[in-house]
């Protein structure tokens, strides 16, 4: 009987917290909190780690806009660079955390470059909405070869955020998990590619890392899917006197809150969608929790959890019986 | 009986050729030549690919020097970023080349983030000689927190290039090879780390990618180790009337040429050292060839080759008998 499998999606703030510029020292220091927990969890669980890349990609875009001597790289390559950077930081932090608790030679782990298939006909390509990179004046914005949007702090490039369909390396990742590797992958939601006949081609887009992680968690049939960021869980009636955080919740109830518009599109919305999508695909536990609460969330004692459908439910619940 | 194992170390010019700025289009176009050959070779051989990162790291350093709003990343992270970037470009180019020849679903392959252990007491740290990044005026150079060297085009940052000792992920890479994966790793010679008691720490240094590849080729006991770049092989008496290119050569002969100073320190020297080091460790074939000649070199028909020590030699040759 293999150990249960957990996929942990780390928010961008696992590395760069609000108000920080993002020095290497800050990023390594921030990683200690989740990595020490993940190192301890690795004794009893098989682990896959995914991560965001928003601030790091933003920094690279700002650097390349500041330098006319070097050709600008397309967004797919910027994402690839952040996978290298953050993959290394996570891997070496995990290495250190494992050594601290005495797990050294036996545990194998790797960071993989990952790309994710999106549909060329995804409506997101006709209506790019995801702001990335630096702010510009209106005059600067006119001279740039990008789709630009006006924001309250100036003009900003917007790109498509299409729906992730499949992780290209999912077979490789499955094999690695089977062999007991801890796998770090799907950084920044994956490098976006479209499939043209039988060939892949990178596209200028960004993929939501929680939705990509949900696709992967479904493909590898994770027993638990955790989205860890700087919020302790999902709240309804946010900012109102009736505000309350959800603890354990049925999928249908969470779906209703989502439909009622309780969760903002740019932040909690995709996290809730990701957990629901995973639960529809597997019937397994999906949890949204704080980065400091990963172990407690696995123990069922923190975060907002869509509970697993039990074996008994599988025989009576139409949705889950399709599994 | 598994298929023979080839490690192919691609020079930086596999992606950016002399005179090119290094746009993404140029890099993908240049990769077609080696990747189509490697795709065909993968039918009969197990494959590991390593690669340089000089021009890409230089571009990132130039970009970060041009932008004061974003914290500079240390060299270890710059190397990690280029592993992501180039790993993705190689992986997707190989994917495409495999599909062109009809190898699609069965072949597994991954690009790994890799770090390489160096010795904190390596004399290279006391005498940094490897120039990296942009050129500066003397006045600019004075204000920078780096060791700077005067060159004929201005001042330039110099860093240590310590000797690679071990690839941290060598156990992972061995497992992946056993399972039939094509592995892309050790980009830019690997992310340099030192081992302090039981913990790794990144250091500001760069590792020669041919020497790191030789360490890996020895660790995985490659049957053939190929260094492919823009030169067709190793020449003695370079630039003199007696200049001639070596085809098949005994190790002792190549060692003598190296000792006689036939090979410049910055270019052919490390390649020759790498091939010799691999041959001393394994007795197996080591070849230096042009990027367009990889298949012919494997067939024994191109490049400069230090030939394998045959089984018969193994019983009589003291050096090889230690294997």
XYZ file of C-alpha atoms in Angstrom:
646
model
C 0.000 0.000 0.000
C 1.773 3.244 -1.105
C 1.692 6.274 1.163
C -1.153 8.723 0.420
C -0.312 11.389 -2.172
C -0.577 15.129 -1.451
C -0.280 17.884 -4.047
C 0.616 21.217 -2.433
C 0.228 24.391 -4.525
C 2.291 27.204 -2.981
C 1.154 30.775 -3.545
C 3.578 33.396 -4.809
C 3.801 34.751 -1.261
C 5.548 31.548 -0.167
C 8.591 33.314 -1.658
C 7.864 37.064 -1.806
C 5.556 38.541 0.810
C 3.554 41.745 0.496
C 5.792 44.801 0.789
C 8.985 42.872 -0.011
C 11.099 43.600 -3.094
C 12.023 39.938 -3.407
C 15.737 39.633 -2.708
C 17.129 36.111 -2.825
C 17.593 36.238 0.980
C 13.926 37.153 1.527
C 12.741 34.365 -0.745
C 14.885 31.707 0.917
C 13.820 32.920 4.383
C 10.112 32.832 3.479
C 10.385 29.322 2.103
C 11.421 27.908 5.488
C 7.849 27.938 6.843
C 6.261 25.728 4.175
C 9.370 23.616 3.503
C 9.876 22.491 7.084
C 6.273 21.308 7.180
C 6.561 19.563 3.826
C 9.782 17.845 4.932
C 7.976 16.436 7.991
C 4.931 15.428 5.921
C 7.189 13.548 3.488
C 7.672 10.856 6.145
C 4.039 9.785 5.858
C 2.957 11.078 2.458
C 4.149 11.137 -1.114
C 4.499 14.793 -2.136
C 4.127 16.899 -5.279
C 4.771 20.653 -5.033
C 3.583 23.308 -7.504
C 4.101 27.041 -7.164
C 3.170 30.517 -8.387
C 5.551 32.927 -10.125
C 3.744 36.293 -10.300
C 6.286 38.557 -8.585
C 9.300 36.790 -10.123
C 7.861 36.974 -13.652
C 6.976 40.631 -13.042
C 10.575 41.354 -12.035
C 11.978 39.674 -15.151
C 9.564 41.583 -17.401
C 10.549 44.856 -15.744
C 14.244 44.028 -16.227
C 13.831 43.197 -19.875
C 11.818 46.367 -20.531
C 14.685 48.354 -18.928
C 17.349 46.987 -21.282
C 17.284 47.596 -25.026
C 20.519 45.710 -25.762
C 19.112 42.238 -25.130
C 16.235 40.757 -27.189
C 13.008 40.479 -25.193
C 11.977 36.913 -24.469
C 8.367 35.859 -25.040
C 6.223 35.098 -22.019
C 6.624 31.312 -22.376
C 10.396 31.730 -21.816
C 9.885 34.115 -18.895
C 7.749 31.414 -17.255
C 10.458 28.825 -18.016
C 13.065 31.052 -16.331
C 10.934 31.384 -13.205
C 10.502 27.607 -13.118
C 14.281 27.302 -13.011
C 14.678 30.005 -10.390
C 11.867 28.987 -8.061
C 12.355 25.269 -8.659
C 15.941 25.640 -7.461
C 14.927 27.718 -4.428
C 12.242 25.223 -3.408
C 14.426 22.198 -4.063
C 17.395 23.529 -2.104
C 15.139 24.737 0.753
C 13.482 21.334 0.912
C 16.896 19.667 0.829
C 17.933 21.740 3.822
C 14.664 21.092 5.689
C 14.978 17.340 5.099
C 18.537 17.370 6.404
C 17.406 19.280 9.516
C 15.093 16.399 10.407
C 17.600 13.718 9.467
C 16.106 12.571 6.148
C 19.083 12.686 3.855
C 20.138 10.050 1.436
C 17.005 7.993 0.936
C 14.615 10.660 -0.349
C 14.843 11.379 -4.083
C 13.482 14.632 -5.439
C 13.522 16.677 -8.618
C 12.313 19.981 -10.057
C 10.951 19.576 -13.553
C 10.367 22.048 -16.326
C 6.663 21.650 -17.138
C 4.437 22.838 -19.908
C 0.691 22.898 -20.011
C -1.608 22.576 -22.992
C -4.234 25.259 -23.608
C -6.788 25.507 -26.413
C -5.909 27.918 -29.213
C -9.643 28.651 -29.471
C -9.975 29.435 -25.750
C -12.116 32.610 -25.558
C -9.460 34.097 -23.224
C -7.251 34.715 -26.288
C -9.874 37.062 -27.755
C -10.222 38.934 -24.483
C -6.915 39.139 -22.583
C -7.521 40.288 -19.020
C -4.525 39.224 -16.920
C -2.264 42.231 -16.149
C 1.470 41.490 -16.099
C 4.739 43.407 -15.839
C 5.395 47.111 -15.178
C 3.087 50.145 -15.356
C 3.411 52.608 -18.257
C 2.220 56.127 -19.075
C -0.378 56.418 -21.847
C 2.326 57.678 -24.243
C 4.683 54.764 -23.471
C 1.784 52.341 -23.780
C 0.979 53.561 -27.312
C 4.459 52.612 -28.512
C 4.362 49.026 -27.230
C 3.378 46.002 -29.312
C 1.096 44.592 -26.601
C -2.566 44.707 -25.680
C -2.665 47.348 -22.941
C -5.288 48.113 -20.314
C -5.818 51.279 -18.299
C -5.574 50.732 -14.532
C -5.690 53.192 -11.657
C -1.858 53.226 -11.497
C -1.270 53.643 -15.246
C -1.310 51.405 -18.313
C -0.368 47.782 -18.119
C 0.098 44.916 -20.522
C -2.692 42.338 -20.400
C -2.421 38.779 -21.651
C -4.770 35.852 -22.006
C -5.189 33.453 -19.110
C -6.604 30.399 -20.887
C -7.914 27.313 -19.165
C -5.281 24.599 -18.580
C -6.260 21.307 -20.254
C -3.413 18.873 -19.579
C 0.089 18.826 -18.126
C 2.381 17.677 -20.954
C 4.712 15.868 -18.522
C 1.926 14.075 -16.611
C 3.208 10.598 -17.551
C 6.707 11.505 -16.421
C 5.363 12.959 -13.170
C 3.280 9.819 -12.500
C 6.325 7.599 -13.015
C 8.411 9.728 -10.672
C 5.734 9.607 -7.971
C 5.474 5.814 -8.338
C 9.206 5.621 -7.704
C 8.925 7.684 -4.541
C 10.321 10.977 -5.854
C 9.150 14.277 -4.381
C 8.331 16.244 -7.548
C 8.404 20.041 -7.933
C 6.632 21.042 -11.140
C 4.039 23.199 -12.942
C 5.716 26.414 -11.756
C 3.713 29.544 -12.517
C 0.874 27.372 -13.801
C 3.188 25.834 -16.413
C 4.678 27.104 -19.662
C 1.610 27.637 -21.893
C 1.646 25.721 -25.175
C -0.944 24.985 -27.825
C -1.067 21.736 -29.741
C -1.115 22.265 -33.518
C -1.701 18.894 -35.103
C 0.987 16.926 -33.257
C 3.361 19.753 -32.424
C 3.461 22.012 -29.402
C 4.074 25.741 -29.724
C 4.573 28.217 -26.872
C 2.061 31.065 -26.616
C 2.077 34.483 -24.967
C -0.264 33.733 -22.089
C -0.200 32.894 -18.416
C -2.024 30.043 -16.754
C -3.586 30.262 -13.317
C -1.370 28.092 -11.130
C -4.248 26.848 -8.957
C -6.255 25.680 -11.974
C -3.169 24.013 -13.511
C -2.459 22.365 -10.164
C -6.047 21.075 -10.055
C -5.591 19.497 -13.496
C -2.384 17.814 -12.332
C -3.901 16.747 -8.998
C -6.697 15.070 -10.974
C -4.276 13.426 -13.444
C -2.164 11.944 -10.654
C -5.243 11.165 -8.498
C -3.903 12.954 -5.423
C -5.507 11.915 -2.142
C -5.307 15.492 -0.873
C -4.989 18.735 -2.871
C -3.872 21.741 -0.835
C -3.729 25.363 -1.975
C -1.562 27.257 0.532
C -1.286 31.045 0.478
C -1.530 34.029 2.860
C -5.221 33.545 3.703
C -6.369 31.053 6.335
C -9.298 29.781 4.271
C -12.404 30.694 2.301
C -14.775 33.287 3.739
C -18.315 34.091 2.676
C -19.851 37.562 3.013
C -16.303 38.958 2.872
C -16.098 42.472 4.400
C -19.681 42.349 5.679
C -20.862 41.972 9.289
C -21.952 38.408 8.445
C -18.431 37.438 7.250
C -17.449 33.940 8.337
C -14.751 31.505 7.356
C -15.825 28.094 6.111
C -14.222 25.049 7.745
C -15.571 21.804 6.326
C -17.992 22.219 3.500
C -19.864 20.056 1.008
C -19.046 20.566 -2.639
C -22.602 21.571 -3.523
C -22.589 24.240 -0.824
C -19.280 25.714 -2.024
C -20.535 25.636 -5.627
C -23.562 27.643 -4.522
C -21.402 30.285 -2.797
C -19.264 30.541 -5.925
C -22.357 31.001 -8.106
C -23.654 33.637 -5.687
C -20.490 35.690 -6.282
C -18.891 35.398 -2.836
C -15.352 35.056 -4.239
C -13.439 37.713 -6.235
C -12.333 36.673 -9.750
C -8.679 37.628 -9.361
C -7.913 35.947 -6.027
C -10.176 33.519 -4.151
C -12.341 32.690 -7.193
C -9.775 30.533 -9.048
C -8.729 28.795 -5.803
C -12.319 27.773 -5.083
C -12.827 26.721 -8.709
C -9.626 24.666 -8.551
C -10.685 22.811 -5.405
C -14.153 22.146 -6.844
C -12.751 20.928 -10.170
C -10.421 18.527 -8.349
C -13.234 17.249 -6.156
C -15.523 16.682 -9.159
C -12.735 14.678 -10.840
C -11.668 12.560 -7.870
C -14.026 12.950 -4.919
C -10.914 13.493 -2.775
C -10.074 16.108 -0.114
C -9.430 19.650 -1.348
C -8.188 22.279 1.125
C -7.450 26.014 0.977
C -5.247 27.085 3.898
C -2.496 29.381 5.141
C 1.154 28.591 4.354
C 1.805 28.205 8.079
C -1.052 25.689 8.430
C -0.178 23.027 5.872
C 0.436 20.244 8.409
C -2.654 21.150 10.436
C -4.720 21.234 7.245
C -3.556 17.739 6.295
C -4.592 16.651 9.808
C -8.052 18.120 9.158
C -7.580 20.894 11.717
C -7.166 24.057 9.604
C -8.259 25.700 6.370
C -11.429 25.328 4.362
C -11.928 21.734 3.278
C -14.186 20.094 0.743
C -14.308 16.678 2.340
C -13.652 13.407 0.580
C -16.637 11.495 -0.685
C -16.599 8.278 1.316
C -16.813 4.850 -0.327
C -20.415 4.662 0.837
C -21.283 7.880 -0.946
C -19.651 6.578 -4.102
C -22.445 4.030 -4.499
C -25.302 6.473 -3.984
C -24.004 9.807 -5.313
C -24.465 10.018 -9.091
C -21.655 12.539 -9.608
C -19.058 10.561 -7.771
C -20.203 7.179 -9.080
C -18.942 8.184 -12.521
C -15.324 7.929 -11.251
C 20.702 -5.710 -22.183
C 19.894 -1.964 -22.047
C 20.684 0.296 -24.988
C 24.107 2.002 -24.768
C 24.090 5.351 -22.955
C 25.321 8.592 -24.569
C 25.859 11.874 -22.751
C 25.837 14.815 -25.166
C 27.132 18.185 -23.921
C 25.836 20.969 -26.175
C 27.913 24.141 -26.485
C 26.313 27.547 -26.002
C 26.326 27.983 -29.774
C 23.772 25.188 -30.103
C 21.364 28.023 -29.188
C 23.067 31.353 -29.959
C 25.594 31.473 -32.788
C 28.381 34.006 -33.199
C 27.021 37.365 -34.325
C 23.468 36.617 -33.169
C 21.738 38.611 -30.432
C 19.884 35.537 -29.259
C 16.193 36.065 -29.984
C 13.918 33.182 -29.041
C 13.369 32.489 -32.769
C 17.124 32.226 -33.409
C 17.611 29.877 -30.479
C 14.772 27.561 -31.497
C 16.001 27.555 -35.124
C 19.584 26.702 -34.097
C 18.431 23.841 -31.902
C 16.937 21.965 -34.853
C 20.340 20.713 -36.061
C 21.374 18.882 -32.870
C 17.837 17.927 -31.797
C 16.919 16.111 -35.004
C 20.085 14.035 -34.684
C 19.452 13.316 -31.010
C 15.865 12.298 -31.768
C 17.107 9.748 -34.314
C 19.843 8.511 -31.964
C 17.257 7.955 -29.221
C 15.965 4.925 -31.146
C 19.198 3.036 -30.485
C 20.695 4.793 -27.470
C 19.693 6.052 -24.065
C 20.373 9.802 -23.990
C 21.405 12.438 -21.463
C 21.777 16.057 -22.649
C 23.706 18.816 -20.870
C 24.207 22.355 -22.158
C 26.064 25.641 -21.785
C 24.480 28.947 -20.799
C 27.125 31.644 -21.405
C 25.218 34.004 -23.713
C 21.901 33.548 -21.877
C 23.458 34.211 -18.458
C 25.257 37.230 -19.927
C 21.944 38.602 -21.205
C 20.257 38.185 -17.806
C 23.171 39.884 -16.031
C 23.020 42.790 -18.483
C 19.274 43.124 -17.944
C 19.564 43.136 -14.184
C 22.367 45.729 -14.281
C 20.075 47.928 -16.419
C 17.237 47.951 -13.893
C 17.581 49.422 -10.418
C 13.984 48.718 -9.339
C 14.417 44.947 -9.034
C 16.864 43.321 -6.585
C 19.835 41.704 -8.331
C 19.848 37.927 -8.109
C 23.069 36.132 -7.186
C 24.826 34.098 -9.846
C 23.451 30.768 -8.570
C 19.906 32.012 -9.342
C 20.926 33.386 -12.737
C 22.212 29.886 -13.588
C 18.941 28.388 -12.299
C 16.952 30.739 -14.571
C 18.985 29.708 -17.606
C 18.404 26.041 -16.743
C 14.673 26.746 -16.906
C 14.918 28.720 -20.114
C 17.283 26.453 -22.034
C 15.839 23.261 -20.538
C 12.438 24.265 -21.909
C 13.864 25.181 -25.330
C 15.753 21.887 -25.613
C 12.863 19.811 -24.305
C 10.289 21.355 -26.624
C 12.682 21.176 -29.615
C 13.369 17.525 -28.867
C 9.636 16.906 -28.491
C 9.088 18.362 -31.938
C 12.005 16.436 -33.472
C 10.712 13.168 -31.977
C 7.241 13.829 -33.370
C 8.724 14.535 -36.819
C 10.162 11.020 -36.897
C 7.066 9.435 -35.411
C 8.313 8.771 -31.852
C 5.559 10.267 -29.767
C 3.917 8.700 -26.799
C 6.396 6.062 -25.693
C 9.475 8.211 -25.050
C 9.569 9.863 -21.616
C 11.791 12.860 -21.073
C 12.411 15.565 -18.501
C 14.510 18.670 -17.877
C 15.842 18.794 -14.344
C 17.156 21.627 -12.247
C 20.644 20.469 -11.237
C 23.199 21.671 -8.779
C 26.827 20.757 -8.566
C 29.061 20.585 -5.522
C 32.319 22.543 -5.504
C 34.954 22.781 -2.766
C 34.828 25.941 -0.680
C 38.651 25.713 -0.492
C 39.051 25.428 -4.277
C 41.943 27.767 -5.190
C 39.710 29.293 -7.901
C 37.849 31.215 -5.156
C 41.053 33.073 -4.240
C 41.767 33.905 -7.865
C 38.563 34.503 -9.869
C 39.332 34.527 -13.595
C 36.099 33.800 -15.461
C 34.690 37.012 -17.035
C 30.887 37.298 -17.008
C 28.244 39.889 -17.862
C 28.576 43.352 -19.444
C 31.615 45.603 -19.951
C 32.064 48.711 -17.784
C 34.155 51.874 -17.825
C 36.842 52.154 -15.141
C 34.654 54.629 -13.233
C 31.589 52.346 -13.312
C 33.756 49.414 -12.332
C 34.988 51.204 -9.194
C 31.411 51.546 -7.899
C 30.510 47.867 -8.233
C 30.719 45.318 -5.417
C 32.457 42.728 -7.598
C 35.986 41.619 -8.417
C 36.686 43.376 -11.716
C 39.321 42.728 -14.374
C 40.599 45.015 -17.105
C 40.078 43.631 -20.637
C 40.748 45.179 -24.032
C 37.057 46.194 -24.313
C 36.749 47.679 -20.799
C 36.292 46.348 -17.276
C 34.412 43.175 -16.588
C 33.276 41.229 -13.561
C 35.288 38.071 -12.935
C 34.117 35.127 -10.830
C 35.609 31.875 -9.674
C 35.274 28.804 -11.865
C 35.879 26.034 -9.337
C 36.255 22.376 -10.207
C 32.983 20.399 -10.173
C 33.104 17.489 -7.710
C 29.693 15.813 -7.847
C 26.272 16.340 -9.371
C 23.842 16.587 -6.421
C 21.033 14.914 -8.407
C 23.182 12.026 -9.719
C 21.054 9.368 -7.978
C 17.888 10.854 -9.427
C 19.446 11.054 -12.889
C 20.591 7.415 -12.702
C 17.084 6.272 -11.754
C 15.558 8.237 -14.612
C 18.021 6.740 -17.110
C 17.271 3.234 -15.810
C 13.601 3.886 -16.494
C 14.298 4.964 -20.072
C 13.893 8.716 -19.666
C 15.839 11.115 -21.864
C 17.259 13.513 -19.247
C 18.210 17.159 -19.824
C 20.300 18.420 -16.901
C 23.437 20.189 -15.604
C 22.635 23.324 -17.610
C 25.425 25.889 -17.567
C 27.619 23.433 -15.687
C 25.074 23.272 -12.866
C 24.094 25.651 -10.083
C 27.275 25.887 -7.955
C 26.839 24.921 -4.300
C 29.225 24.200 -1.474
C 28.536 21.602 1.194
C 28.848 23.016 4.709
C 28.570 20.091 7.082
C 25.410 18.504 5.706
C 23.838 21.571 4.134
C 24.240 22.988 0.646
C 24.654 26.705 0.028
C 24.747 28.449 -3.367
C 27.911 30.373 -4.243
C 28.754 33.151 -6.696
C 30.705 31.115 -9.207
C 30.297 29.442 -12.568
C 31.221 25.888 -13.401
C 32.666 24.821 -16.727
C 29.892 22.849 -18.384
C 32.250 20.386 -20.087
C 33.977 19.509 -16.809
C 30.619 19.156 -15.011
C 29.367 16.983 -17.871
C 32.492 14.800 -17.532
C 31.744 14.302 -13.821
C 28.169 13.301 -14.639
C 29.226 11.076 -17.558
C 31.540 9.264 -15.137
C 28.872 8.989 -12.426
C 26.325 7.475 -14.814
C 29.016 5.396 -16.616
C 28.102 6.667 -20.073
C 29.244 4.453 -22.942
C 29.952 7.525 -25.063
C 30.584 11.116 -23.936
C 30.233 13.714 -26.697
C 31.102 17.407 -26.498
C 29.444 19.129 -29.467
C 30.188 22.752 -30.374
C 31.149 24.861 -33.405
C 34.545 23.222 -33.971
C 34.892 19.929 -35.876
C 37.443 18.483 -33.465
C 40.731 19.002 -31.673
C 43.652 20.430 -33.607
C 47.328 20.491 -32.667
C 49.713 23.231 -33.804
C 46.683 25.513 -34.148
C 47.361 28.466 -36.502
C 50.736 27.081 -37.603
C 51.611 25.503 -40.964
C 51.765 22.105 -39.229
C 48.163 22.449 -37.927
C 46.262 19.170 -38.137
C 43.042 17.865 -36.686
C 43.194 14.718 -34.595
C 40.774 11.921 -35.488
C 41.272 8.877 -33.246
C 43.812 9.311 -30.532
C 45.123 7.404 -27.540
C 44.604 9.004 -24.147
C 48.339 9.200 -23.426
C 48.930 11.042 -26.704
C 46.173 13.597 -26.012
C 47.500 14.076 -22.475
C 50.912 14.854 -23.930
C 49.483 17.472 -26.334
C 47.583 19.061 -23.440
C 50.775 19.201 -21.331
C 52.631 20.713 -24.293
C 50.168 23.620 -24.343
C 48.423 22.922 -27.645
C 44.968 23.889 -26.324
C 43.905 27.358 -25.116
C 42.683 27.560 -21.486
C 39.400 29.339 -22.257
C 38.101 27.153 -25.071
C 39.567 23.808 -26.205
C 41.546 23.224 -22.981
C 38.548 22.355 -20.738
C 36.971 20.208 -23.468
C 40.135 18.123 -23.796
C 40.468 17.926 -20.005
C 36.829 16.806 -19.757
C 37.235 14.022 -22.319
C 40.453 12.840 -20.634
C 38.905 12.898 -17.165
C 35.956 10.832 -18.403
C 38.245 8.346 -20.119
C 40.391 7.967 -16.996
C 37.237 7.246 -14.959
C 35.538 4.824 -17.344
C 37.804 3.827 -20.240
C 34.883 4.639 -22.542
C 34.669 6.635 -25.789
C 35.041 10.424 -25.502
C 34.478 12.583 -28.586
C 34.768 16.304 -29.391
C 32.823 17.161 -32.564
C 30.746 19.726 -34.418
C 27.049 20.153 -33.598
C 26.185 19.044 -37.132
C 28.248 15.846 -36.747
C 26.786 14.232 -33.629
C 25.369 11.178 -35.429
C 28.513 10.695 -37.516
C 30.639 11.022 -34.378
C 28.621 8.300 -32.624
C 29.199 6.144 -35.718
C 32.948 6.737 -35.343
C 33.154 8.826 -38.527
C 33.667 12.406 -37.276
C 35.264 14.454 -34.518
C 38.291 13.753 -32.364
C 37.842 10.547 -30.405
C 39.672 9.048 -27.473
C 38.811 5.453 -28.175
C 37.371 3.009 -25.690
C 39.763 0.713 -23.889
C 38.753 -2.735 -25.072
C 37.959 -5.576 -22.662
C 41.311 -7.081 -23.551
C 43.118 -3.936 -22.541
C 41.207 -3.920 -19.270
C 43.123 -6.999 -18.138
C 46.552 -5.679 -19.065
C 46.260 -1.901 -18.610
C 46.855 -0.946 -14.988
C 44.928 2.326 -15.214
C 41.816 0.792 -16.627
C 41.989 -2.339 -14.493
C 41.192 -0.212 -11.447
C 37.638 0.272 -12.788
